[in-house]
Coordinates of C-alpha atoms and ligand atoms in Angstrom, one line a residue:
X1 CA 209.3 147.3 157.4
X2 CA 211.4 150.4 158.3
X3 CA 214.5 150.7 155.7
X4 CA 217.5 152.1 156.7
X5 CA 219.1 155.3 155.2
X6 CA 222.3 156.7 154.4
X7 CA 223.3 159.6 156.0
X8 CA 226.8 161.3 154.8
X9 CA 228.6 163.6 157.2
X10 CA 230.8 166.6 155.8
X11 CA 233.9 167.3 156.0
X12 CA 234.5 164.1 157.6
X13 CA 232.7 161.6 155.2
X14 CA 231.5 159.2 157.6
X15 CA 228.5 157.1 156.7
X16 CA 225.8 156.2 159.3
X17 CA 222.6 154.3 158.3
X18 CA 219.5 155.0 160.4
X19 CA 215.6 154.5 160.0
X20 CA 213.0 156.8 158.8
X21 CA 212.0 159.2 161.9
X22 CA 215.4 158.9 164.0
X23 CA 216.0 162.5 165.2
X24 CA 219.0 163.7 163.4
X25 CA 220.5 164.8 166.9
X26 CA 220.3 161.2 167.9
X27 CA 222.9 160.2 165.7
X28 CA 224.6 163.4 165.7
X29 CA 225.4 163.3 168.9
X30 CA 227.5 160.4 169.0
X31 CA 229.3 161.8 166.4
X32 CA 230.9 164.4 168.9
X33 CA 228.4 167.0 168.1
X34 CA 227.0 170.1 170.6
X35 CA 223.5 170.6 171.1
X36 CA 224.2 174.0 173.2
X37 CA 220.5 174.8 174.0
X38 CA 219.9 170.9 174.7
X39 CA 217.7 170.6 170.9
X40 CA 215.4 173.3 171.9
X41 CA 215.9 174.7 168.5
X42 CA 216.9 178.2 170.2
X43 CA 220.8 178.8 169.7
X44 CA 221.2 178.0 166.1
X45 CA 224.8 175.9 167.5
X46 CA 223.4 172.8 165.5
X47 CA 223.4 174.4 162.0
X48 CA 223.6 172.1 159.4
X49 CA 223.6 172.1 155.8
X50 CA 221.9 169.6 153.6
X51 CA 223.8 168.8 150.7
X52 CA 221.8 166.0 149.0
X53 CA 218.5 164.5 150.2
X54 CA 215.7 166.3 151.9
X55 CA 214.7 167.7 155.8
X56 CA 211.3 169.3 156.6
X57 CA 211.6 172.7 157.9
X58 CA 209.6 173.2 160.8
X59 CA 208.4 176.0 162.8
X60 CA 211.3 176.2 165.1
X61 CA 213.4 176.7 162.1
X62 CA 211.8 179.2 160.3
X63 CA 211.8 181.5 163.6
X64 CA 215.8 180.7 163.4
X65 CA 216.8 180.4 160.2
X66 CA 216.5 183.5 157.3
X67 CA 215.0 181.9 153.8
X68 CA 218.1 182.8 152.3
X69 CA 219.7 179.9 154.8
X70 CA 216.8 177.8 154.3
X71 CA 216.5 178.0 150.2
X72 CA 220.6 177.3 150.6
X73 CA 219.9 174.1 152.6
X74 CA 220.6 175.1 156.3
X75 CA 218.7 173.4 159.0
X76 CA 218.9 173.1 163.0
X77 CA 220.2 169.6 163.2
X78 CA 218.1 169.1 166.9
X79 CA 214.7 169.8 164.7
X80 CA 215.6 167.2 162.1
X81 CA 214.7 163.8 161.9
X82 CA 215.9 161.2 158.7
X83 CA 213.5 160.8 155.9
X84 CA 215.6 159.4 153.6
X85 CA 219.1 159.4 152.4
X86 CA 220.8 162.5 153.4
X87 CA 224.3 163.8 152.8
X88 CA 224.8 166.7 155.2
X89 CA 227.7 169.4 155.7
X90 CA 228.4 170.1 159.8
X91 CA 228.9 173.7 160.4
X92 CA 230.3 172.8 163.8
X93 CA 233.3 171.5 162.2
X94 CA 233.9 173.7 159.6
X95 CA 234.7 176.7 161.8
X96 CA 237.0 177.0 164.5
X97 CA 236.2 176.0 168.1
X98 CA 237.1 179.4 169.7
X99 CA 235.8 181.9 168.0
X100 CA 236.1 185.0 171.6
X101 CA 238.8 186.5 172.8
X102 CA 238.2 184.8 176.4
X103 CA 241.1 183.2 178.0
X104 CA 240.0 180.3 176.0
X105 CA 240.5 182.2 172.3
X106 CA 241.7 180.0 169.8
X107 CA 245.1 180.1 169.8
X108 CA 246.3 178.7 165.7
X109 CA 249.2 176.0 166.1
X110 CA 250.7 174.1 163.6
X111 CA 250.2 170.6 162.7
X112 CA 247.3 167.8 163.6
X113 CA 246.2 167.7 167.2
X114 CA 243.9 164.6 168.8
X115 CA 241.3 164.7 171.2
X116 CA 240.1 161.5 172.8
X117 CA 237.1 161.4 175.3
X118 CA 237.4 158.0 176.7
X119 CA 233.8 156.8 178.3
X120 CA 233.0 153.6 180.2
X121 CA 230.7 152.8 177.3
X122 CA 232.1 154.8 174.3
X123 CA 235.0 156.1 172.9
X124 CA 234.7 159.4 171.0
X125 CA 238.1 160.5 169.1
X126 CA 238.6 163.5 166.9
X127 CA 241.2 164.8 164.2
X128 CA 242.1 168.5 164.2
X129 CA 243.7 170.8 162.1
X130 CA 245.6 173.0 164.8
X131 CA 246.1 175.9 162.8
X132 CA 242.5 176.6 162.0
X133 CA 240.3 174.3 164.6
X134 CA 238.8 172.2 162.2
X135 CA 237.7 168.6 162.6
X136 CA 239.3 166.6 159.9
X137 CA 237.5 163.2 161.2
X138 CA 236.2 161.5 164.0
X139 CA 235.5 157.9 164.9
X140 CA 233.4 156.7 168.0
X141 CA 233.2 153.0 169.2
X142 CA 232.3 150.9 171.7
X143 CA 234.8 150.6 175.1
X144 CA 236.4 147.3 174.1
X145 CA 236.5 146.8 177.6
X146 CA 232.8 146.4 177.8
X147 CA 232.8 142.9 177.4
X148 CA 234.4 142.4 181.1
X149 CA 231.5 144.6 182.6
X150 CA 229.3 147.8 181.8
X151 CA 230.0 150.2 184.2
X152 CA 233.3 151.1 186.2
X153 CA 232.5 148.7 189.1
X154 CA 232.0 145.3 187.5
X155 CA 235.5 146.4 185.3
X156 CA 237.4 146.8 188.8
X157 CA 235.9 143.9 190.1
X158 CA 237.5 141.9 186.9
X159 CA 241.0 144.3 187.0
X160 CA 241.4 142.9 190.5
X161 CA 241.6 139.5 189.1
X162 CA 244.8 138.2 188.6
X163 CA 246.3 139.5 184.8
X164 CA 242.9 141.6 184.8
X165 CA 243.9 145.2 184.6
X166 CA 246.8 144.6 182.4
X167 CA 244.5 142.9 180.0
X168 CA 242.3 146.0 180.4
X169 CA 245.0 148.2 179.3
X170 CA 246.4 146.7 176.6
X171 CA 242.7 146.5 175.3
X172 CA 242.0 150.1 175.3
X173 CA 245.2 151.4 174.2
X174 CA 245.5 148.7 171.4
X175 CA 241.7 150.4 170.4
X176 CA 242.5 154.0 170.9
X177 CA 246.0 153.4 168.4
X178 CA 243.2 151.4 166.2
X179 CA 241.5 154.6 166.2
X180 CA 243.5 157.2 165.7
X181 CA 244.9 155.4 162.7
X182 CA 241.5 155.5 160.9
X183 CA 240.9 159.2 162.1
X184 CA 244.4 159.9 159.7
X185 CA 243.4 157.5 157.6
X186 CA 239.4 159.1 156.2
X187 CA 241.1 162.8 156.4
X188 CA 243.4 161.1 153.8
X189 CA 246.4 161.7 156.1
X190 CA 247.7 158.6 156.7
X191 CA 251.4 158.5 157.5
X192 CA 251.0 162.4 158.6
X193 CA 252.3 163.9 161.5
X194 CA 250.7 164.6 165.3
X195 CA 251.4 167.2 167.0
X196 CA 250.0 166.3 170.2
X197 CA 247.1 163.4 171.7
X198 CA 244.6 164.6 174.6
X199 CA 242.8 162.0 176.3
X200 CA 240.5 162.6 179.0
X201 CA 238.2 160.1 181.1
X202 CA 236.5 159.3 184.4
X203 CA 239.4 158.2 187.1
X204 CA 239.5 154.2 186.3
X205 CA 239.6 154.5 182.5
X206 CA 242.5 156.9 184.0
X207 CA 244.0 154.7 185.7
X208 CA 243.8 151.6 183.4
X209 CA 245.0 153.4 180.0
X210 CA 248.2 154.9 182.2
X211 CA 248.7 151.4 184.1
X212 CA 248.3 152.9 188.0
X213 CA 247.1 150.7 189.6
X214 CA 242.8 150.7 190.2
X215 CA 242.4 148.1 193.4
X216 CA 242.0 151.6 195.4
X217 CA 239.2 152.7 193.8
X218 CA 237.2 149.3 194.2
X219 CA 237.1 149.8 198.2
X220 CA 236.6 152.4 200.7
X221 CA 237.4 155.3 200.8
X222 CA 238.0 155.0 197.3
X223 CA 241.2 157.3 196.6
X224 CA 242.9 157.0 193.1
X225 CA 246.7 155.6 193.4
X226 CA 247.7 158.6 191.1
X227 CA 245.5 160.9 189.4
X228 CA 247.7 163.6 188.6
X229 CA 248.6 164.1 184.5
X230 CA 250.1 161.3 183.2
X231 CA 252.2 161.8 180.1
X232 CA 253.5 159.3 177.4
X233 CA 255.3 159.2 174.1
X234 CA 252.9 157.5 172.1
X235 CA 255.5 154.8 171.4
X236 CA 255.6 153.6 175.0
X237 CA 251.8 153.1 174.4
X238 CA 252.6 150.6 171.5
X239 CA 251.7 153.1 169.0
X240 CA 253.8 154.0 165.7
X241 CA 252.1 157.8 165.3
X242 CA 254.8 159.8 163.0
X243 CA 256.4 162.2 164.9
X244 CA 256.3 160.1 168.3
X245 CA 253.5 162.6 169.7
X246 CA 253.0 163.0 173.5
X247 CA 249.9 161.5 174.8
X248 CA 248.5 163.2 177.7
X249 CA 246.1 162.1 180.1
X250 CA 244.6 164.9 182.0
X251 CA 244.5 164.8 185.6
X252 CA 241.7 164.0 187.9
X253 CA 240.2 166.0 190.3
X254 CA 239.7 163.6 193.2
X255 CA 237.8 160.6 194.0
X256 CA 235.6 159.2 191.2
X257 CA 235.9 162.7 189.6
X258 CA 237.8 162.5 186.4
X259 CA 239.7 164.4 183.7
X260 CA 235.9 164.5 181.4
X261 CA 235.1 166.5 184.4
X262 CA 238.0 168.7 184.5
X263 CA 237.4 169.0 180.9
X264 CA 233.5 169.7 181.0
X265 CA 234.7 172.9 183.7
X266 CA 236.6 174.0 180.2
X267 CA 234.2 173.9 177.7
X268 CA 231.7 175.6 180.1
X269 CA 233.8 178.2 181.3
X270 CA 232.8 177.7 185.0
X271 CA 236.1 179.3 186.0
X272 CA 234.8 182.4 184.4
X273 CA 231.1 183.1 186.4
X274 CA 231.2 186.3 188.7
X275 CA 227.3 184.3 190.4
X276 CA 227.7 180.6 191.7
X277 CA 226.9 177.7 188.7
X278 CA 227.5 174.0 188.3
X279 CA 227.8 171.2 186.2
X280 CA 226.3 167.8 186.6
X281 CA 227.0 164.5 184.9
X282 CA 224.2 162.3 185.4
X283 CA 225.3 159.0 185.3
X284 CA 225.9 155.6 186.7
X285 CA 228.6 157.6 189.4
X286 CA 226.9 161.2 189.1
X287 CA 229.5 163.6 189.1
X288 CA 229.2 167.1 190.6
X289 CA 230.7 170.4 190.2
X290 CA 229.6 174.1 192.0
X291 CA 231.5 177.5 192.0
X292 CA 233.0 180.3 190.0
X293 CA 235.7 182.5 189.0
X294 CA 236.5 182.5 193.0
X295 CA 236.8 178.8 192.8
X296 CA 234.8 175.5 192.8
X297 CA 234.2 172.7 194.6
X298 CA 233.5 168.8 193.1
X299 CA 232.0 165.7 193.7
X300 CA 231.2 162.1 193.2
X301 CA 227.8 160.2 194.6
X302 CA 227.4 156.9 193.7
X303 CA 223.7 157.6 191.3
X304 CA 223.4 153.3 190.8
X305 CA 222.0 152.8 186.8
X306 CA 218.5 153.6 186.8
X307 CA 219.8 156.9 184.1
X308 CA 221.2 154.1 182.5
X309 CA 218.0 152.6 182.0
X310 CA 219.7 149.7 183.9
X311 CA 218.2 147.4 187.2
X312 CA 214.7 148.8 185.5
X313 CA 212.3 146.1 184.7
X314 CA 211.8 146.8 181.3
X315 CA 215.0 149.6 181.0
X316 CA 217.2 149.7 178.4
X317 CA 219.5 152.0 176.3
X318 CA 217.8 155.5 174.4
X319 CA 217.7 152.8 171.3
X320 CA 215.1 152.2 168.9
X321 CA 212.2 150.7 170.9
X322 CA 212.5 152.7 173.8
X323 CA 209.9 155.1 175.2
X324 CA 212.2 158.5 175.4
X325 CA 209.5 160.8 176.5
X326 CA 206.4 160.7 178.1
X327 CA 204.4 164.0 178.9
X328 CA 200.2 164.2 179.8
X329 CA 197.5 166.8 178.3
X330 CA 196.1 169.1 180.4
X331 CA 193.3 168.2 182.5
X332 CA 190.8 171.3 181.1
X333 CA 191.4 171.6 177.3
X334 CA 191.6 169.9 174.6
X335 CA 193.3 166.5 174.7
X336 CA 195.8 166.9 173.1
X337 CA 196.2 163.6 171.9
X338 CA 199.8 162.8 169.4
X339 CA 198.3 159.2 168.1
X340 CA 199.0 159.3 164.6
X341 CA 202.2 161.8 165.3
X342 CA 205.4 160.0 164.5
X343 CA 206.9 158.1 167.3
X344 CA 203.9 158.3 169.1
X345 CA 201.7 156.5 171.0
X346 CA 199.0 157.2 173.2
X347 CA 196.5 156.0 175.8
X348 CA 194.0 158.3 178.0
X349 CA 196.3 161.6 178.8
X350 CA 199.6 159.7 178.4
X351 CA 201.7 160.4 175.1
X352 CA 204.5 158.4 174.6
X353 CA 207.3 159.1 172.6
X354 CA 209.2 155.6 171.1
X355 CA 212.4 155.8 169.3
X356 CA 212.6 154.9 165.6
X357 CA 208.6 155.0 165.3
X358 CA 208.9 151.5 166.0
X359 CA 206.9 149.3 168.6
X360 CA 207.5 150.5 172.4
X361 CA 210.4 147.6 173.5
X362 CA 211.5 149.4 177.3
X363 CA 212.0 152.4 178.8
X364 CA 215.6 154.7 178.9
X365 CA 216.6 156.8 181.3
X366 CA 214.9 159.8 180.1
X367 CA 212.0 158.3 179.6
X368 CA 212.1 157.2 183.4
X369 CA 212.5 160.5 184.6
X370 CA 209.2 161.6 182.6
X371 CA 207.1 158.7 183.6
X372 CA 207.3 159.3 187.3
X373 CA 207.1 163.1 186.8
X374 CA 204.0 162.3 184.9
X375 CA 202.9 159.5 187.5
X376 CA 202.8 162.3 190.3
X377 CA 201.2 164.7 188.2
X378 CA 198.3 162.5 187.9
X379 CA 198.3 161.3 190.9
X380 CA 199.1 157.8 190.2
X381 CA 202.5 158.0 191.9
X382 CA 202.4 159.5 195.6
X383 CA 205.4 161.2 196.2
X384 CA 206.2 158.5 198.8
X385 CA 207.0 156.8 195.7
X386 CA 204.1 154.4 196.1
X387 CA 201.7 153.7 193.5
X388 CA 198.6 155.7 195.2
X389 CA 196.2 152.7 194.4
X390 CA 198.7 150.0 195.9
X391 CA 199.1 148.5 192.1
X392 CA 201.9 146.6 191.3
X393 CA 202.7 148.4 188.0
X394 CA 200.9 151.3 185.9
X395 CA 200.8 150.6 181.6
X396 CA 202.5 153.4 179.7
X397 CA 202.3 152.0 176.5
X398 CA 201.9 148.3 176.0
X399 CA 204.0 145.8 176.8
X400 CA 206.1 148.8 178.9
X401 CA 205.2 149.6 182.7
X402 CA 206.8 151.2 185.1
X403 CA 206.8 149.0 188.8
X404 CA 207.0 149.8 192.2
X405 CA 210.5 149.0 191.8
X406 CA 212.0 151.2 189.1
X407 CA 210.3 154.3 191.1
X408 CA 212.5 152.9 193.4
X409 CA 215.3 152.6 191.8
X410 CA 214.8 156.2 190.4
X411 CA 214.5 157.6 194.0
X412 CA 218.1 156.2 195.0
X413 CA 219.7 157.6 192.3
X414 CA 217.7 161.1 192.1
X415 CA 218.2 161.2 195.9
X416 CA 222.2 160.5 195.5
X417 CA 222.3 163.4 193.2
X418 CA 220.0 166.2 194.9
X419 CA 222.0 165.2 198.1
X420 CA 224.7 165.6 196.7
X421 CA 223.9 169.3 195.4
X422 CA 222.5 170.5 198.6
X423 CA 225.7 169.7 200.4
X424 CA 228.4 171.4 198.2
X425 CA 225.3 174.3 198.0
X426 CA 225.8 174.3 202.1
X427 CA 229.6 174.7 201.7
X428 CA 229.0 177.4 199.3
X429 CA 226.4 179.1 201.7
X430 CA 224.3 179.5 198.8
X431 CA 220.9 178.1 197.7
X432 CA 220.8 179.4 194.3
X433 CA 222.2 178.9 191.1
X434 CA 222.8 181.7 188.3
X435 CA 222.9 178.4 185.8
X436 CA 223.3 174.8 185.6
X437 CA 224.9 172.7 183.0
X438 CA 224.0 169.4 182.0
X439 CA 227.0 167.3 180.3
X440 CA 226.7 163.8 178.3
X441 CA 224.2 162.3 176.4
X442 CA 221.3 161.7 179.4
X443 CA 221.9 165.5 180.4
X444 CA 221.0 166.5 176.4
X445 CA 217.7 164.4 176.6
X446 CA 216.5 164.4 180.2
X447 CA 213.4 167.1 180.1
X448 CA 214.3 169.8 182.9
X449 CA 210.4 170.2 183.9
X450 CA 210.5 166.4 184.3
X451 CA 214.1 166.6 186.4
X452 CA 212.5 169.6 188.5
X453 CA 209.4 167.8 189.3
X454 CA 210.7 164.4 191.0
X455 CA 213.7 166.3 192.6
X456 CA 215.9 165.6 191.1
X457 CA 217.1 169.0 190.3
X458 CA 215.3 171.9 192.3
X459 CA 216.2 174.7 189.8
X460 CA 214.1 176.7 187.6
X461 CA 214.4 174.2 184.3
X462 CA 215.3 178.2 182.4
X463 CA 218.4 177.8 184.2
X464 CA 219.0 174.5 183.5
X465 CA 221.4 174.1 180.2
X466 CA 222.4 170.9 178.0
X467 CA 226.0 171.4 177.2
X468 CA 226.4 168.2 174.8
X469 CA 229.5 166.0 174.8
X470 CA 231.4 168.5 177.5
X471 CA 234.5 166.3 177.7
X472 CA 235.2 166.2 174.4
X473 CA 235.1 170.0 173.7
X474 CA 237.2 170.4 176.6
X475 CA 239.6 167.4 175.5
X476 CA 239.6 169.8 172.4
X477 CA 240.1 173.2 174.3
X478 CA 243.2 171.8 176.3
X479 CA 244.7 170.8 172.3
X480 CA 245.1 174.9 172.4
X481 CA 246.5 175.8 175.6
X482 CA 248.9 172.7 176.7
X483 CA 251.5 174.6 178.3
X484 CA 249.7 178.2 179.2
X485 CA 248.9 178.9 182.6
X486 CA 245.7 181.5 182.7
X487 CA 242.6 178.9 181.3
X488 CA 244.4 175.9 180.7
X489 CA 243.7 172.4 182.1
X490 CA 246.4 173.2 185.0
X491 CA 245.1 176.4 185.8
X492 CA 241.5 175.1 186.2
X493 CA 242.9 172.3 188.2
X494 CA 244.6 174.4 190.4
X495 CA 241.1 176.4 191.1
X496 CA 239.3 172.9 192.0
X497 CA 239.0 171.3 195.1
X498 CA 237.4 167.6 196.4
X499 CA 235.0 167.1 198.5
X500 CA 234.7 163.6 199.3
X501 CA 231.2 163.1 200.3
X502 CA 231.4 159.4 201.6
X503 CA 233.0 161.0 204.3
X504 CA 230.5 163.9 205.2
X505 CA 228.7 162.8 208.6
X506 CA 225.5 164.4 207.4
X507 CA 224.9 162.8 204.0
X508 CA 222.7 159.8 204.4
X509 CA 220.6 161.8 206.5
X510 CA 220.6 164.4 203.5
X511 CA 219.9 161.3 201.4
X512 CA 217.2 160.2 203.2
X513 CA 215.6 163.3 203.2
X514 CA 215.9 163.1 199.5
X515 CA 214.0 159.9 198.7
X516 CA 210.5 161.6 198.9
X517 CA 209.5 163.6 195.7
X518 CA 207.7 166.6 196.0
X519 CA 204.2 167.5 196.8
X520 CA 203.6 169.7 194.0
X521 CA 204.9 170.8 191.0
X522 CA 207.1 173.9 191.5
X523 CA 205.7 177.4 190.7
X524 CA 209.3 178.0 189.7
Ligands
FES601 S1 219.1 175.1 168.0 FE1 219.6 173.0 167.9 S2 220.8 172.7 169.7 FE2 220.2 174.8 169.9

């Protein structure tokens, strides 16, 4: 039986529980923390220090870390995995956000500032002392909402409903009060204070936490009523915050293209690039971004849920169970076979990776991506996307398969995407990108060789970057510069323009054109 540990977070004392062999960044993560080089173990950004309890130091780390940091107990969170019970201090939070003299520095303010990223799924809010950056506390939960649909669509197909969206909005604003009241209440602040609330999200949790009306966005061409800043007392929302803080919303930038987008351009500078770069969020509506300091253009394209690990036979959430990673040894060599490695499994040249170090239950998103990638490499998948043998299914790891069917699936969403990319490349005039940031949690795991090898993402994977939970940080950034022109939320805004690619004559045949994977994997 795999027990469940206790891990303690410092400075904000939340307790998780988690079994033996879950990667620390897995949790982590959730909590609101960055994995800058996407858990590579090459920034040092994830620097931990173990308090009470014990984590291996691997290779990785000792290239990073000197043995004065080891012997005092710091570790790289993305090498980590639980072993036992752990209480753990997180440098991210001890130090302030901005720490350059950018238009972004850090600019101290007095009092307590909140920053809430609000997701389809999840809802990620932190506690900040303004005057020095740090995190106080943070709570994460599921979008109440859920339970009237998983993704934006089904939830606008039940706020159409008569007393729908009003029942949405009470729901998430009662939870986000709910929430903030338990962020004062572990930093022992209750009763205290706020300065000022920053909420961002995709454009229908926009509009149903500010009540604008959503029937807009369920039909074509799917044009938000309002998507500008919306700004509240907190009182109007039915909360009693001290102080009466203002809420603000941040504006959208078109379309399906939200504030976490507006606020992932902040915490990735893209404003600031002299070459062309962008920022992706891979997701059930990917969401696009391509420019620089010169300005930048954005995008929506309606990906469907195979990231999700959704409308795939056996697909479900990066959860215990599910196969995260799959990668095959080299055909001359040694076989490099992982049986008997933790979390893995192993049959022929396919390895495996499940998470937990449990039984393989399905297959996530990530885990997707890899298994076609490693389907074409050995020839099993043609890049048709038909199995080469005309099988129904190929075994990765019993009782998961990937069918005829999830390939796909995979190939309408990885073909929405690249699609997507090529055109607002064409109105650059550019086919080339200086860098590429991957934002949210399926951007921090997805494998870059993988992405690069079915299409999805025809960049050099060295120039492909996880950025970790983008809106947040940004959410976090905007805390600093409310009312500043030069880097805040409004000047960004200003720099950003739509591009509403329903509307383009030449996408489906872009699409189309997309559906095939590759021949070969790229020389790079
Ligand atoms: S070293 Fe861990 S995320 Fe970069």
């Amino acid at each position: 039986m795999n027990l469940s540990h206790r891990i303690i977070l410092w400075p904000t004392r939340v307790e998780l529980s988690a079994p033996a062999g879950t990667p620390l960044c897995d949790l982590l993560f959730e909590q609101g923390v960055e994995f800058p080089c996407g858990g590579q173990g090459r920034c040092r950004g994830c620097r931990i220090r173990v308090l009470n309890g014990k984590a291996e130091v691997n290779r990785a780390q000792q290239e990073r870390l000197s043995p004065e940091e080891i012997a005092s107990g710091w570790r790289l969170a993305c090498q980590c995995v639980v072993e036992g019970d752990l209480e753990i201090e997180l440098r991210q939070w001890d130090a302030a956000i901005l720490v350059d003299d950018t238009v972004f520095a850090f600019r101290p303010r007095q009092g307590l500032g909140v920053a809430v990223d609000l997701g389809t799924t999840t809802l990620v809010a932190q506690l900040l002392e303004l005057a020095t950056g740090r995190v106080l506390a943070v709570s994460t939960a599921l979008n109440a909402q859920a339970r009237y649909g998983a993704d934006v669509m089904s939830r606008l197909h039940f706020a159409v409903l008569e007393g729908g969206q009003h029942q949405l909005e009470t729901l998430i604003r009662q939870q986000i009060g709910a929430l903030i009241e338990q962020l004062l209440f572990s930093a022992g602040k209750h009763g205290a204070g706020i300065a000022d609330i920053v909420v961002v999200g995709n454009t229908v949790m926009h509009h149903f936490f500010c009540g604008i009306d959503a029937e807009p966005l369920s039909r074509y061409p799917f044009e938000p009523t309002e998507g500008g800043l919306q700004i509240f007392r907190s009182s109007a929302l039915g909360w009693k915050h001290a102080g009466d803080p203002l809420v603000r919303f941040l504006p959208c930038l078109g379309g399906f293209v939200g504030s976490d987008v507006l606020a992932g351009i902040l915490a990735t500078k893209l404003t600031e690039h002299e070459d062309l770069v962008g920022l992706i969020d891979l997701g059930t509506n990917g969401e696009i971004v391509i420019g620089n300091k010169h300005g930048l253009l954005c995008a929506s394209t309606a990906a469907g849920p195979a990231f999700e690990g959704a409308k795939i036979s056996m697909g479900m959430r990066a959860s215990t169970g599910a196969i995260s990673q799959v990668t095959v040894s080299p055909l001359l060599g040694p076989l490099l076979t992982k049986e008997g490695s933790k979390g893995w499994c192993s049959r022929d040249r396919v390895h495996c990776h499940v998470i937990g170090d449990g039984a393989p239950r399905g297959l996530c998103g990530s885990g997707l991506v890899d298994a076609v990638a490693a389907g074409l490499e050995l020839g099993v998948v043609a890049p048709s996307g038909r199995f080469s043998k005309g099988e129904n299914s190929w075994m990765l790891a019993p009782p998961v398969a990937l069918t005829q069917n999830d390939i796909r699936e995979l190939q309408l969403a990885k073909a929405a995407i690249a699609a997507g990319i090529k055109l607002l490349m064409q109105r650059k005039g550019e086919k080339e990108l200086a860098r590429l940031y991957l934002a949210g949690a399926f951007g921090n795991y997805i494998d870059r060789a993988s992405a690069q090898r079915i299409g999805l993402i025809d960049f050099p994977p060295e120039r492909v970057e996880a950025a970790g939970n983008t809106a947040l940080l940004g959410a976090k950034l905007a805390l600093f510069s409310l009312d500043s022109e030069d880097g805040s939320y409004a000047g960004v805004r200003r720099r950003v323009e739509h591009v509403a690619l329903n509307a383009d004559p030449s996408f489906q045949d872009v699409f189309v054109g997309e559906l095939a994977f590759p021949q070969a994997r790229p020389t790079n």
